[in-house]
PDB file of C-alpha atoms in Angstrom:
ATOM      1  CA  UNK T 533      11.416  -0.233  -0.475  1.00 71.00           C
ATOM      2  CA  UNK T 534      13.796   2.667  -0.113  1.00 63.00           C
ATOM      3  CA  UNK T 535      12.768   4.950   2.741  1.00 65.00           C
ATOM      4  CA  UNK T 536      13.228   8.570   1.759  1.00 63.00           C
ATOM      5  CA  UNK T 537      16.009   9.304   2.576  1.00 59.00           C
ATOM      6  CA  UNK T 538      17.642   5.936   3.114  1.00 67.00           C
ATOM      7  CA  UNK T 539      18.890   2.689   1.616  1.00 73.00           C
ATOM      8  CA  UNK T 540      16.781  -0.027  -0.002  1.00 86.00           C
ATOM      9  CA  UNK T 541      15.217  -2.386   2.535  1.00 90.00           C
ATOM     10  CA  UNK T 542      13.239  -5.621   2.164  1.00 91.00           C
ATOM     11  CA  UNK T 543      10.276  -5.717   4.558  1.00 94.00           C
ATOM     12  CA  UNK T 544       9.116  -9.345   4.916  1.00 94.00           C
ATOM     13  CA  UNK T 545       5.641 -10.590   5.759  1.00 94.00           C
ATOM     14  CA  UNK T 546       5.064 -11.564   9.351  1.00 93.00           C
ATOM     15  CA  UNK T 547       7.591  -9.316  11.038  1.00 96.00           C
ATOM     16  CA  UNK T 548       6.653  -7.672  14.331  1.00 95.00           C
ATOM     17  CA  UNK T 549       6.291  -3.962  15.014  1.00 94.00           C
ATOM     18  CA  UNK T 550       9.602  -3.993  16.921  1.00 94.00           C
ATOM     19  CA  UNK T 551      11.372  -5.646  13.979  1.00 95.00           C
ATOM     20  CA  UNK T 552       9.927  -3.051  11.581  1.00 96.00           C
ATOM     21  CA  UNK T 553      11.092  -0.229  13.856  1.00 95.00           C
ATOM     22  CA  UNK T 554      14.598  -1.725  13.956  1.00 94.00           C
ATOM     23  CA  UNK T 555      14.606  -2.136  10.163  1.00 93.00           C
ATOM     24  CA  UNK T 556      13.392   1.370   9.220  1.00 93.00           C
ATOM     25  CA  UNK T 557      14.486   3.430  12.215  1.00 90.00           C
ATOM     26  CA  UNK T 558      13.725   7.135  12.421  1.00 88.00           C
ATOM     27  CA  UNK T 559      12.006   7.334   9.010  1.00 91.00           C
ATOM     28  CA  UNK T 560       9.102   5.219  10.346  1.00 95.00           C
ATOM     29  CA  UNK T 561       6.082   7.092  11.729  1.00 96.00           C
ATOM     30  CA  UNK T 562       3.859   5.441  14.364  1.00 95.00           C
ATOM     31  CA  UNK T 563       0.249   6.414  13.611  1.00 96.00           C
ATOM     32  CA  UNK T 564      -1.713   4.195  16.000  1.00 94.00           C
ATOM     33  CA  UNK T 565      -1.560   0.718  17.524  1.00 92.00           C
ATOM     34  CA  UNK T 566      -0.671  -1.694  14.752  1.00 94.00           C
ATOM     35  CA  UNK T 567      -0.212   0.958  12.041  1.00 96.00           C
ATOM     36  CA  UNK T 568       2.938   2.717  10.830  1.00 97.00           C
ATOM     37  CA  UNK T 569       3.809   4.755   7.730  1.00 97.00           C
ATOM     38  CA  UNK T 570       6.931   5.775   5.845  1.00 96.00           C
ATOM     39  CA  UNK T 571       7.672   7.996   2.852  1.00 94.00           C
ATOM     40  CA  UNK T 572       9.445   5.810   0.313  1.00 94.00           C
ATOM     41  CA  UNK T 573      10.124   4.687  -3.225  1.00 93.00           C
ATOM     42  CA  UNK T 574       9.321   1.143  -4.367  1.00 93.00           C
ATOM     43  CA  UNK T 575       8.409  -0.986  -7.366  1.00 93.00           C
ATOM     44  CA  UNK T 576      11.222   0.416  -9.487  1.00 91.00           C
ATOM     45  CA  UNK T 577      10.667   4.140  -8.916  1.00 93.00           C
ATOM     46  CA  UNK T 578       7.164   4.798  -7.560  1.00 94.00           C
ATOM     47  CA  UNK T 579       7.307   7.540  -4.899  1.00 94.00           C
ATOM     48  CA  UNK T 580       4.557   7.239  -2.297  1.00 95.00           C
ATOM     49  CA  UNK T 581       3.599   6.765   1.325  1.00 96.00           C
ATOM     50  CA  UNK T 582       3.529   3.182   2.563  1.00 97.00           C
ATOM     51  CA  UNK T 583       1.387   2.009   5.453  1.00 97.00           C
ATOM     52  CA  UNK T 584       2.151  -1.127   7.445  1.00 97.00           C
ATOM     53  CA  UNK T 585      -0.858  -2.867   9.040  1.00 96.00           C
ATOM     54  CA  UNK T 586      -0.293  -5.382  11.834  1.00 96.00           C
ATOM     55  CA  UNK T 587      -2.843  -7.996  12.914  1.00 91.00           C
ATOM     56  CA  UNK T 588      -3.866  -8.176  15.665  1.00 86.00           C
ATOM     57  CA  UNK T 589      -3.354  -4.478  16.277  1.00 77.00           C
ATOM     58  CA  UNK T 590      -1.375  -5.092  19.450  1.00 74.00           C
ATOM     59  CA  UNK T 591       1.719  -7.306  19.242  1.00 77.00           C
ATOM     60  CA  UNK T 592       0.696  -8.602  15.844  1.00 90.00           C
ATOM     61  CA  UNK T 593       2.439  -9.557  12.626  1.00 96.00           C
ATOM     62  CA  UNK T 594       2.659  -7.549   9.393  1.00 97.00           C
ATOM     63  CA  UNK T 595      -0.173  -8.682   7.098  1.00 96.00           C
ATOM     64  CA  UNK T 596      -0.908  -5.696   4.836  1.00 97.00           C
ATOM     65  CA  UNK T 597       0.852  -2.924   2.926  1.00 97.00           C
ATOM     66  CA  UNK T 598      -1.116   0.208   1.998  1.00 97.00           C
ATOM     67  CA  UNK T 599       0.155   2.457  -0.807  1.00 97.00           C
ATOM     68  CA  UNK T 600      -1.082   6.051  -0.767  1.00 95.00           C
ATOM     69  CA  UNK T 601      -0.181   9.711  -1.247  1.00 93.00           C
ATOM     70  CA  UNK T 602      -0.316  12.621   1.185  1.00 88.00           C
ATOM     71  CA  UNK T 603      -2.415  14.577  -1.318  1.00 88.00           C
ATOM     72  CA  UNK T 604      -4.242  13.862  -4.560  1.00 86.00           C
ATOM     73  CA  UNK T 605      -4.224  16.954  -6.784  1.00 87.00           C
ATOM     74  CA  UNK T 606      -5.223  14.752  -9.744  1.00 90.00           C
ATOM     75  CA  UNK T 607      -7.070  11.542  -8.760  1.00 90.00           C
ATOM     76  CA  UNK T 608      -7.055  10.074 -12.278  1.00 92.00           C
ATOM     77  CA  UNK T 609      -3.310  10.666 -12.694  1.00 95.00           C
ATOM     78  CA  UNK T 610      -2.573   9.087  -9.314  1.00 94.00           C
ATOM     79  CA  UNK T 611      -4.679   6.058 -10.212  1.00 95.00           C
ATOM     80  CA  UNK T 612      -2.956   5.721 -13.589  1.00 96.00           C
ATOM     81  CA  UNK T 613       0.540   5.948 -12.069  1.00 97.00           C
ATOM     82  CA  UNK T 614      -0.127   3.393  -9.310  1.00 97.00           C
ATOM     83  CA  UNK T 615      -1.719   1.054 -11.854  1.00 97.00           C
ATOM     84  CA  UNK T 616       1.201   1.383 -14.266  1.00 97.00           C
ATOM     85  CA  UNK T 617       3.790   0.479 -11.600  1.00 97.00           C
ATOM     86  CA  UNK T 618       1.736  -2.409 -10.232  1.00 97.00           C
ATOM     87  CA  UNK T 619       1.131  -3.900 -13.681  1.00 97.00           C
ATOM     88  CA  UNK T 620       4.830  -3.532 -14.498  1.00 96.00           C
ATOM     89  CA  UNK T 621       5.667  -5.399 -11.282  1.00 96.00           C
ATOM     90  CA  UNK T 622       2.840  -7.952 -10.957  1.00 96.00           C
ATOM     91  CA  UNK T 623       1.412  -8.201 -14.485  1.00 97.00           C
ATOM     92  CA  UNK T 624      -2.167  -7.465 -15.509  1.00 98.00           C
ATOM     93  CA  UNK T 625      -4.886  -7.759 -12.855  1.00 98.00           C
ATOM     94  CA  UNK T 626      -6.686 -11.084 -12.428  1.00 97.00           C
ATOM     95  CA  UNK T 627     -10.022  -9.268 -12.402  1.00 97.00           C
ATOM     96  CA  UNK T 628     -11.224  -5.813 -13.462  1.00 97.00           C
ATOM     97  CA  UNK T 629     -14.717  -4.446 -12.953  1.00 96.00           C
ATOM     98  CA  UNK T 630     -16.458  -1.069 -13.105  1.00 94.00           C
ATOM     99  CA  UNK T 631     -15.691   1.077 -10.078  1.00 90.00           C
ATOM    100  CA  UNK T 632     -16.637   4.377  -8.498  1.00 85.00           C
ATOM    101  CA  UNK T 633     -15.733   7.863  -9.681  1.00 84.00           C
ATOM    102  CA  UNK T 634     -15.307   6.758 -13.308  1.00 89.00           C
ATOM    103  CA  UNK T 635     -12.296   4.539 -12.511  1.00 93.00           C
ATOM    104  CA  UNK T 636     -12.119   0.733 -12.684  1.00 96.00           C
ATOM    105  CA  UNK T 637     -11.613  -1.628  -9.768  1.00 97.00           C
ATOM    106  CA  UNK T 638      -8.683  -4.072 -10.109  1.00 97.00           C
ATOM    107  CA  UNK T 639      -7.704  -7.191  -8.216  1.00 98.00           C
ATOM    108  CA  UNK T 640      -4.662  -9.438  -8.470  1.00 98.00           C
ATOM    109  CA  UNK T 641      -4.762 -12.924  -6.941  1.00 97.00           C
ATOM    110  CA  UNK T 642      -1.205 -14.059  -6.456  1.00 96.00           C
ATOM    111  CA  UNK T 643       0.316 -16.971  -4.590  1.00 95.00           C
ATOM    112  CA  UNK T 644       0.424 -15.758  -0.993  1.00 94.00           C
ATOM    113  CA  UNK T 645      -1.173 -12.327  -1.521  1.00 96.00           C
ATOM    114  CA  UNK T 646      -4.113 -10.385  -2.898  1.00 97.00           C
ATOM    115  CA  UNK T 647      -3.728  -6.885  -4.333  1.00 98.00           C
ATOM    116  CA  UNK T 648      -6.623  -4.462  -4.758  1.00 98.00           C
ATOM    117  CA  UNK T 649      -6.734  -1.079  -6.455  1.00 97.00           C
ATOM    118  CA  UNK T 650      -9.910   0.984  -6.521  1.00 95.00           C
ATOM    119  CA  UNK T 651     -11.424   4.369  -5.772  1.00 93.00           C
ATOM    120  CA  UNK T 652     -14.618   4.857  -3.847  1.00 87.00           C
ATOM    121  CA  UNK T 653     -16.523   7.934  -2.782  1.00 84.00           C
ATOM    122  CA  UNK T 654     -16.511   8.173   0.996  1.00 79.00           C
ATOM    123  CA  UNK T 655     -16.182  11.894   1.764  1.00 81.00           C
ATOM    124  CA  UNK T 656     -14.943  12.532  -1.745  1.00 81.00           C
ATOM    125  CA  UNK T 657     -12.863  10.134  -3.859  1.00 86.00           C
ATOM    126  CA  UNK T 658     -10.565   7.840  -1.862  1.00 88.00           C
ATOM    127  CA  UNK T 659      -7.967   5.674  -3.621  1.00 92.00           C
ATOM    128  CA  UNK T 660      -7.062   2.280  -2.169  1.00 93.00           C
ATOM    129  CA  UNK T 661      -3.979   0.374  -3.296  1.00 96.00           C
ATOM    130  CA  UNK T 662      -3.259  -2.511  -0.916  1.00 97.00           C
ATOM    131  CA  UNK T 663      -1.330  -5.758  -0.801  1.00 97.00           C
ATOM    132  CA  UNK T 664      -2.630  -8.225   1.792  1.00 97.00           C
ATOM    133  CA  UNK T 665      -1.002 -11.494   2.712  1.00 95.00           C
ATOM    134  CA  UNK T 666      -3.249 -14.480   2.074  1.00 90.00           C
ATOM    135  CA  UNK T 667      -3.447 -16.560   5.223  1.00 75.00           C
TER     136      UNK T 667
END
């Protein structure tokens, strides 16, 4: 990823919260125990927010990345753009099925990780684009 502003950085699986803080510095936002976010660019040009989920929530290891936007003026366009970058990077999904809000649900099963991309209606449409380490 490239934190905005900042140089490109590789964030490895299994690092601790302290290691992530040292790696990303002031651009990293602490949201709650075990969860941080940063504004960045990744996957060859995709601009987005990136969430870092640690398990367990206290003194845990990084096990999940969450890709999202601060706002969604056009849900379909956001979905299309995320999907385009992920397919360019990881290839076509392993599985696609009908989803909520007129958009499909995608899943990639890769060696060491699972990626999901879907929208569901919680309090309005909510897009989920996540990479979780397989353990």
